[in-house]
Amino acid sequence: MKIYNHENQMLHHPQSYFSRGKMRQPQEKPERLTELLKAPEALNLKIMMADEIGIAPILAVHDLGYVNFLKNAYSEWIAVDEDMGEEVQTTIYMPNNNDGLGILAKAAKYQADGSAPIGEHSWTSIYWSAQTALNAAEALLNDADHQNSNENKVQICLTRPAGHHARKSAAGGFCYLNNAAIIAEHLRQKFQKIAIIDTDMHHGQGIQELFYDRNDVLYTSVHGSPINFYPVVAGHEHERGVGAGYGYNINFPMPHGTDESGFFHYVDQSIDALKLFDPDVIVHVLGFDVYKDDPQAKCHVSTEGFKILAEKIQAINKPVIVLVEGGYCIEKLNENLQAFLSGFTAERTIDND
Ligand SMILES: [Zn+2]
């Protein structure tokens, strides 16, 4: 097992966000990563510092104008006048506007909702979150002779900010660059079929949109019903893909209040669909916001449940890259990640025997 992090991911520090008609205190805070990092340490597992892979794999998925916006938005924002807020945030949503007419027009074009503020150091963290994820993809791409196939079988990326809500050219839902899509696309250089399984509390509509017409990347998601729940505009069962991609987008929206056995009922169906696809690599978008006491939870997964989830992913017996994304019950992130990691290490010990 490999575990990746980069310290630059701590720099992004949102001050507020706007959701459901209220200005709110951020849940996506640097302390989340501090807590996550305690888990491998407690289990005596090594954490690798991610190397820089570069901007090219990011631009293979996202528009150049959008990436430039993420990079330069803050400096352009504070240069407008002294009345600007401390973070780039829009109250105007107009994706088709001309982005050449000022930072407010750019924000209206590239921020899809009020929950993706951009501060002074956000881009550094956003970029290094993608780099952290890309390290796992690179390890598989560079292992042509399978010399390291055992240690590359399970790779865990502690990524912050998360990615699955990010669109080709828009930020939203605490997400800026779509790390799962970036590594899936990057892996396609060598691997024919990539499956993304998303078990975050929220539907990853950014991933769905990016691969909606494709049959080389399967997207399957278990999430809270999007009726009156983020991302609101996508995540229903009837969204199955288009053209060649029809049937390669599989959503399992859970009724709000689903218990743990209900969650695993949907996870099992999601894994069954994934096995039929027979992918070369699995990308698992893991959200700890399905945890029963998480402020975002609409289902009731226990700490022990994350161990079971890891065992189920391991049992598919394919190389897996796990992206740790949502999870806002900060005081439980360490314990919940330990439970998840122990699901893999238990299996690994048996293998080694
Ligand atoms: Zn989430």
CSV table of N, CA and C in Angstrom, one decimal, residues 177-261:
chain,number,residue,atom,x,y,z
A,177,LEU,N,-10.6,21.3,-9.2
A,177,LEU,CA,-10.1,20.5,-10.2
A,177,LEU,C,-10.6,19.1,-10.0
A,178,ASN,N,-11.0,18.4,-11.0
A,178,ASN,CA,-11.6,17.1,-10.9
A,178,ASN,C,-10.6,16.0,-10.9
A,179,ASN,N,-10.0,15.7,-9.7
A,179,ASN,CA,-8.9,14.8,-9.6
A,179,ASN,C,-9.2,13.4,-10.1
A,180,ALA,N,-10.4,12.9,-9.8
A,180,ALA,CA,-10.7,11.6,-10.3
A,180,ALA,C,-10.7,11.5,-11.8
A,181,ALA,N,-11.3,12.6,-12.5
A,181,ALA,CA,-11.3,12.6,-13.9
A,181,ALA,C,-9.9,12.8,-14.5
A,182,ILE,N,-9.1,13.6,-13.8
A,182,ILE,CA,-7.7,13.9,-14.3
A,182,ILE,C,-6.9,12.6,-14.3
A,183,ILE,N,-7.0,11.8,-13.2
A,183,ILE,CA,-6.2,10.6,-13.2
A,183,ILE,C,-6.8,9.5,-14.1
A,184,ALA,N,-8.1,9.5,-14.2
A,184,ALA,CA,-8.7,8.5,-15.1
A,184,ALA,C,-8.2,8.8,-16.5
A,185,GLU,N,-8.2,10.0,-16.9
A,185,GLU,CA,-7.8,10.4,-18.3
A,185,GLU,C,-6.3,10.1,-18.4
A,186,HIS,N,-5.5,10.4,-17.4
A,186,HIS,CA,-4.1,10.2,-17.5
A,186,HIS,C,-3.8,8.7,-17.6
A,187,LEU,N,-4.5,7.9,-16.9
A,187,LEU,CA,-4.3,6.4,-16.9
A,187,LEU,C,-4.6,5.8,-18.3
A,188,ARG,N,-5.5,6.5,-19.0
A,188,ARG,CA,-5.9,6.0,-20.3
A,188,ARG,C,-4.8,5.9,-21.3
A,189,GLN,N,-3.6,6.6,-21.0
A,189,GLN,CA,-2.5,6.4,-21.9
A,189,GLN,C,-2.0,5.0,-22.0
A,190,LYS,N,-2.2,4.2,-21.0
A,190,LYS,CA,-1.8,2.8,-21.0
A,190,LYS,C,-2.9,1.8,-20.8
A,191,PHE,N,-3.9,2.2,-20.0
A,191,PHE,CA,-5.0,1.3,-19.6
A,191,PHE,C,-6.2,1.5,-20.5
A,192,GLN,N,-6.9,0.5,-20.9
A,192,GLN,CA,-8.1,0.6,-21.8
A,192,GLN,C,-9.3,1.0,-21.0
A,193,LYS,N,-9.5,0.4,-19.8
A,193,LYS,CA,-10.8,0.7,-19.1
A,193,LYS,C,-10.6,1.1,-17.7
A,194,ILE,N,-11.1,2.2,-17.3
A,194,ILE,CA,-11.0,2.8,-16.0
A,194,ILE,C,-12.4,2.8,-15.4
A,195,ALA,N,-12.6,2.4,-14.2
A,195,ALA,CA,-13.9,2.5,-13.5
A,195,ALA,C,-13.7,3.4,-12.3
A,196,ILE,N,-14.6,4.4,-12.2
A,196,ILE,CA,-14.6,5.3,-11.0
A,196,ILE,C,-15.8,4.9,-10.2
A,197,ILE,N,-15.5,4.5,-9.0
A,197,ILE,CA,-16.6,4.2,-8.0
A,197,ILE,C,-16.6,5.3,-7.0
A,198,ASP,N,-17.7,6.0,-6.8
A,198,ASP,CA,-17.8,7.2,-5.9
A,198,ASP,C,-18.8,6.8,-4.8
A,199,THR,N,-18.2,6.8,-3.5
A,199,THR,CA,-19.1,6.5,-2.4
A,199,THR,C,-19.2,7.7,-1.4
A,200,ASP,N,-18.9,8.9,-1.9
A,200,ASP,CA,-19.0,10.1,-1.2
A,200,ASP,C,-20.6,10.4,-1.0
A,201,MET,N,-20.9,11.1,0.0
A,201,MET,CA,-22.3,11.4,0.3
A,201,MET,C,-23.0,12.1,-0.8
A,202,HIS,N,-22.2,12.8,-1.6
A,202,HIS,CA,-22.8,13.6,-2.7
A,202,HIS,C,-22.5,13.0,-4.1
A,203,HIS,N,-23.4,13.2,-5.0
A,203,HIS,CA,-23.1,12.8,-6.3
A,203,HIS,C,-22.0,13.6,-7.0
A,204,GLY,N,-21.1,12.9,-7.7
A,204,GLY,CA,-20.0,13.6,-8.3
A,204,GLY,C,-20.4,14.0,-9.7
A,205,GLN,N,-21.2,15.0,-9.8
A,205,GLN,CA,-21.8,15.4,-11.1
A,205,GLN,C,-20.7,15.9,-12.1
A,206,GLY,N,-19.6,16.4,-11.6
A,206,GLY,CA,-18.5,16.8,-12.4
A,206,GLY,C,-17.9,15.6,-13.2
A,207,ILE,N,-17.7,14.5,-12.5
A,207,ILE,CA,-17.2,13.3,-13.2
A,207,ILE,C,-18.2,12.8,-14.2
A,208,GLN,N,-19.5,12.8,-13.8
A,208,GLN,CA,-20.5,12.3,-14.7
A,208,GLN,C,-20.5,13.1,-16.0
A,209,GLU,N,-20.5,14.4,-15.9
A,209,GLU,CA,-20.5,15.3,-17.1
A,209,GLU,C,-19.3,15.0,-18.0
A,210,LEU,N,-18.1,14.8,-17.3
A,210,LEU,CA,-16.9,14.7,-18.1
A,210,LEU,C,-16.9,13.4,-19.0
A,211,PHE,N,-17.5,12.4,-18.5
A,211,PHE,CA,-17.4,11.1,-19.2
A,211,PHE,C,-18.8,10.6,-19.7
A,212,TYR,N,-19.7,11.5,-19.8
A,212,TYR,CA,-21.1,11.1,-20.0
A,212,TYR,C,-21.3,10.4,-21.4
A,213,ASP,N,-20.5,10.7,-22.3
A,213,ASP,CA,-20.6,10.1,-23.7
A,213,ASP,C,-19.5,9.1,-24.0
A,214,ARG,N,-18.9,8.6,-22.9
A,214,ARG,CA,-17.7,7.7,-23.2
A,214,ARG,C,-18.0,6.3,-22.5
A,215,ASN,N,-17.4,5.3,-23.2
A,215,ASN,CA,-17.6,3.9,-22.7
A,215,ASN,C,-16.2,3.4,-22.2
A,216,ASP,N,-15.2,4.2,-22.2
A,216,ASP,CA,-13.9,3.7,-21.7
A,216,ASP,C,-13.7,4.1,-20.2
A,217,VAL,N,-14.5,5.0,-19.7
A,217,VAL,CA,-14.5,5.3,-18.3
A,217,VAL,C,-15.9,5.1,-17.7
A,218,LEU,N,-16.0,4.1,-16.9
A,218,LEU,CA,-17.3,3.9,-16.2
A,218,LEU,C,-17.4,4.8,-15.0
A,219,TYR,N,-18.5,5.4,-14.8
A,219,TYR,CA,-18.8,6.1,-13.5
A,219,TYR,C,-20.0,5.5,-12.8
A,220,THR,N,-19.7,5.1,-11.6
A,220,THR,CA,-20.9,4.6,-10.8
A,220,THR,C,-20.8,5.2,-9.4
A,221,SER,N,-21.9,5.7,-8.9
A,221,SER,CA,-22.0,6.5,-7.7
A,221,SER,C,-23.1,6.1,-6.8
A,222,VAL,N,-22.8,6.0,-5.5
A,222,VAL,CA,-23.8,5.8,-4.4
A,222,VAL,C,-23.8,7.1,-3.7
A,223,HIS,N,-24.9,7.7,-3.5
A,223,HIS,CA,-25.0,9.0,-2.9
A,223,HIS,C,-26.4,9.4,-2.4
A,224,GLY,N,-26.5,10.4,-1.6
A,224,GLY,CA,-27.8,10.8,-1.2
A,224,GLY,C,-28.6,11.3,-2.4
A,225,SER,N,-29.9,11.0,-2.4
A,225,SER,CA,-30.8,11.5,-3.4
A,225,SER,C,-30.6,13.0,-3.6
A,226,PRO,N,-30.4,13.5,-4.9
A,226,PRO,CA,-30.2,14.9,-5.1
A,226,PRO,C,-31.4,15.8,-5.0
A,227,ILE,N,-32.5,15.2,-4.6
A,227,ILE,CA,-33.7,16.0,-4.4
A,227,ILE,C,-33.5,16.9,-3.1
A,228,ASN,N,-33.4,18.2,-3.3
A,228,ASN,CA,-33.1,19.1,-2.2
A,228,ASN,C,-31.8,18.8,-1.5
A,229,PHE,N,-30.9,18.3,-2.2
A,229,PHE,CA,-29.6,17.9,-1.6
A,229,PHE,C,-28.5,18.1,-2.7
A,230,TYR,N,-27.3,18.7,-2.3
A,230,TYR,CA,-26.3,18.9,-3.3
A,230,TYR,C,-25.9,17.7,-4.0
A,231,PRO,N,-25.6,17.7,-5.3
A,231,PRO,CA,-25.5,18.9,-6.3
A,231,PRO,C,-26.9,19.2,-6.9
A,232,VAL,N,-28.0,18.7,-6.4
A,232,VAL,CA,-29.3,19.1,-6.8
A,232,VAL,C,-29.7,18.9,-8.2
A,233,VAL,N,-28.8,19.2,-9.2
A,233,VAL,CA,-29.2,19.2,-10.6
A,233,VAL,C,-28.9,17.9,-11.3
A,234,ALA,N,-28.3,17.0,-10.6
A,234,ALA,CA,-27.8,15.7,-11.2
A,234,ALA,C,-27.7,14.6,-10.1
A,235,GLY,N,-27.7,13.4,-10.6
A,235,GLY,CA,-27.5,12.3,-9.7
A,235,GLY,C,-28.6,11.3,-9.6
A,236,HIS,N,-29.6,11.5,-10.6
A,236,HIS,CA,-30.8,10.6,-10.6
A,236,HIS,C,-30.4,9.3,-11.3
A,237,GLU,N,-31.3,8.3,-11.0
A,237,GLU,CA,-31.0,6.9,-11.6
A,237,GLU,C,-31.2,6.9,-13.1
A,238,HIS,N,-32.0,7.8,-13.7
A,238,HIS,CA,-32.3,7.7,-15.1
A,238,HIS,C,-31.1,8.4,-15.9
A,239,GLU,N,-30.2,9.0,-15.2
A,239,GLU,CA,-29.0,9.6,-16.0
A,239,GLU,C,-28.0,8.5,-16.2
A,240,ARG,N,-28.1,7.9,-17.4
A,240,ARG,CA,-27.3,6.7,-17.7
A,240,ARG,C,-26.2,6.9,-18.8
A,241,GLY,N,-26.0,8.1,-19.2
A,241,GLY,CA,-25.0,8.4,-20.3
A,241,GLY,C,-25.7,8.6,-21.6
A,242,VAL,N,-24.9,9.0,-22.6
A,242,VAL,CA,-25.5,9.3,-23.9
A,242,VAL,C,-24.5,8.7,-25.0
A,243,GLY,N,-25.1,8.4,-26.2
A,243,GLY,CA,-24.3,7.8,-27.3
A,243,GLY,C,-23.5,6.6,-26.9
A,244,ALA,N,-22.2,6.6,-27.2
A,244,ALA,CA,-21.4,5.4,-26.8
A,244,ALA,C,-21.3,5.2,-25.3
A,245,GLY,N,-21.6,6.3,-24.6
A,245,GLY,CA,-21.5,6.3,-23.1
A,245,GLY,C,-22.8,5.8,-22.4
A,246,TYR,N,-23.8,5.5,-23.2
A,246,TYR,CA,-25.1,5.0,-22.6
A,246,TYR,C,-24.9,3.7,-21.9
A,247,GLY,N,-25.2,3.7,-20.6
A,247,GLY,CA,-25.1,2.5,-19.8
A,247,GLY,C,-23.8,2.5,-19.0
A,248,TYR,N,-22.9,3.5,-19.3
A,248,TYR,CA,-21.6,3.6,-18.6
A,248,TYR,C,-21.6,4.6,-17.5
A,249,ASN,N,-22.8,5.1,-17.1
A,249,ASN,CA,-23.0,6.0,-16.0
A,249,ASN,C,-24.1,5.5,-15.2
A,250,ILE,N,-23.8,5.0,-14.0
A,250,ILE,CA,-24.7,4.3,-13.2
A,250,ILE,C,-24.9,4.9,-11.8
A,251,ASN,N,-26.0,5.5,-11.5
A,251,ASN,CA,-26.3,6.2,-10.3
A,251,ASN,C,-27.2,5.4,-9.3
A,252,PHE,N,-26.8,5.4,-8.1
A,252,PHE,CA,-27.6,4.8,-7.0
A,252,PHE,C,-27.9,5.9,-6.0
A,253,PRO,N,-28.9,6.7,-6.2
A,253,PRO,CA,-29.3,7.7,-5.2
A,253,PRO,C,-30.0,7.0,-4.1
A,254,MET,N,-29.5,7.3,-2.9
A,254,MET,CA,-30.1,6.7,-1.7
A,254,MET,C,-31.2,7.6,-1.1
A,255,PRO,N,-32.3,7.1,-0.7
A,255,PRO,CA,-33.3,7.9,0.1
A,255,PRO,C,-32.6,8.5,1.3
A,256,HIS,N,-32.9,9.7,1.6
A,256,HIS,CA,-32.3,10.3,2.8
A,256,HIS,C,-32.8,9.5,4.1
A,257,GLY,N,-31.8,9.3,5.0
A,257,GLY,CA,-32.1,8.5,6.2
A,257,GLY,C,-31.8,7.0,6.0
A,258,THR,N,-31.1,6.6,4.9
A,258,THR,CA,-30.8,5.2,4.6
A,258,THR,C,-29.8,4.7,5.8
A,259,ASP,N,-30.0,3.5,6.2
A,259,ASP,CA,-29.2,3.0,7.3
A,259,ASP,C,-27.9,2.3,6.7
A,260,GLU,N,-27.1,1.8,7.5
A,260,GLU,CA,-25.8,1.2,7.0
A,260,GLU,C,-26.0,0.0,6.1
A,261,SER,N,-27.0,-0.9,6.4
A,261,SER,CA,-27.2,-2.0,5.5
A,261,SER,C,-27.7,-1.5,4.2
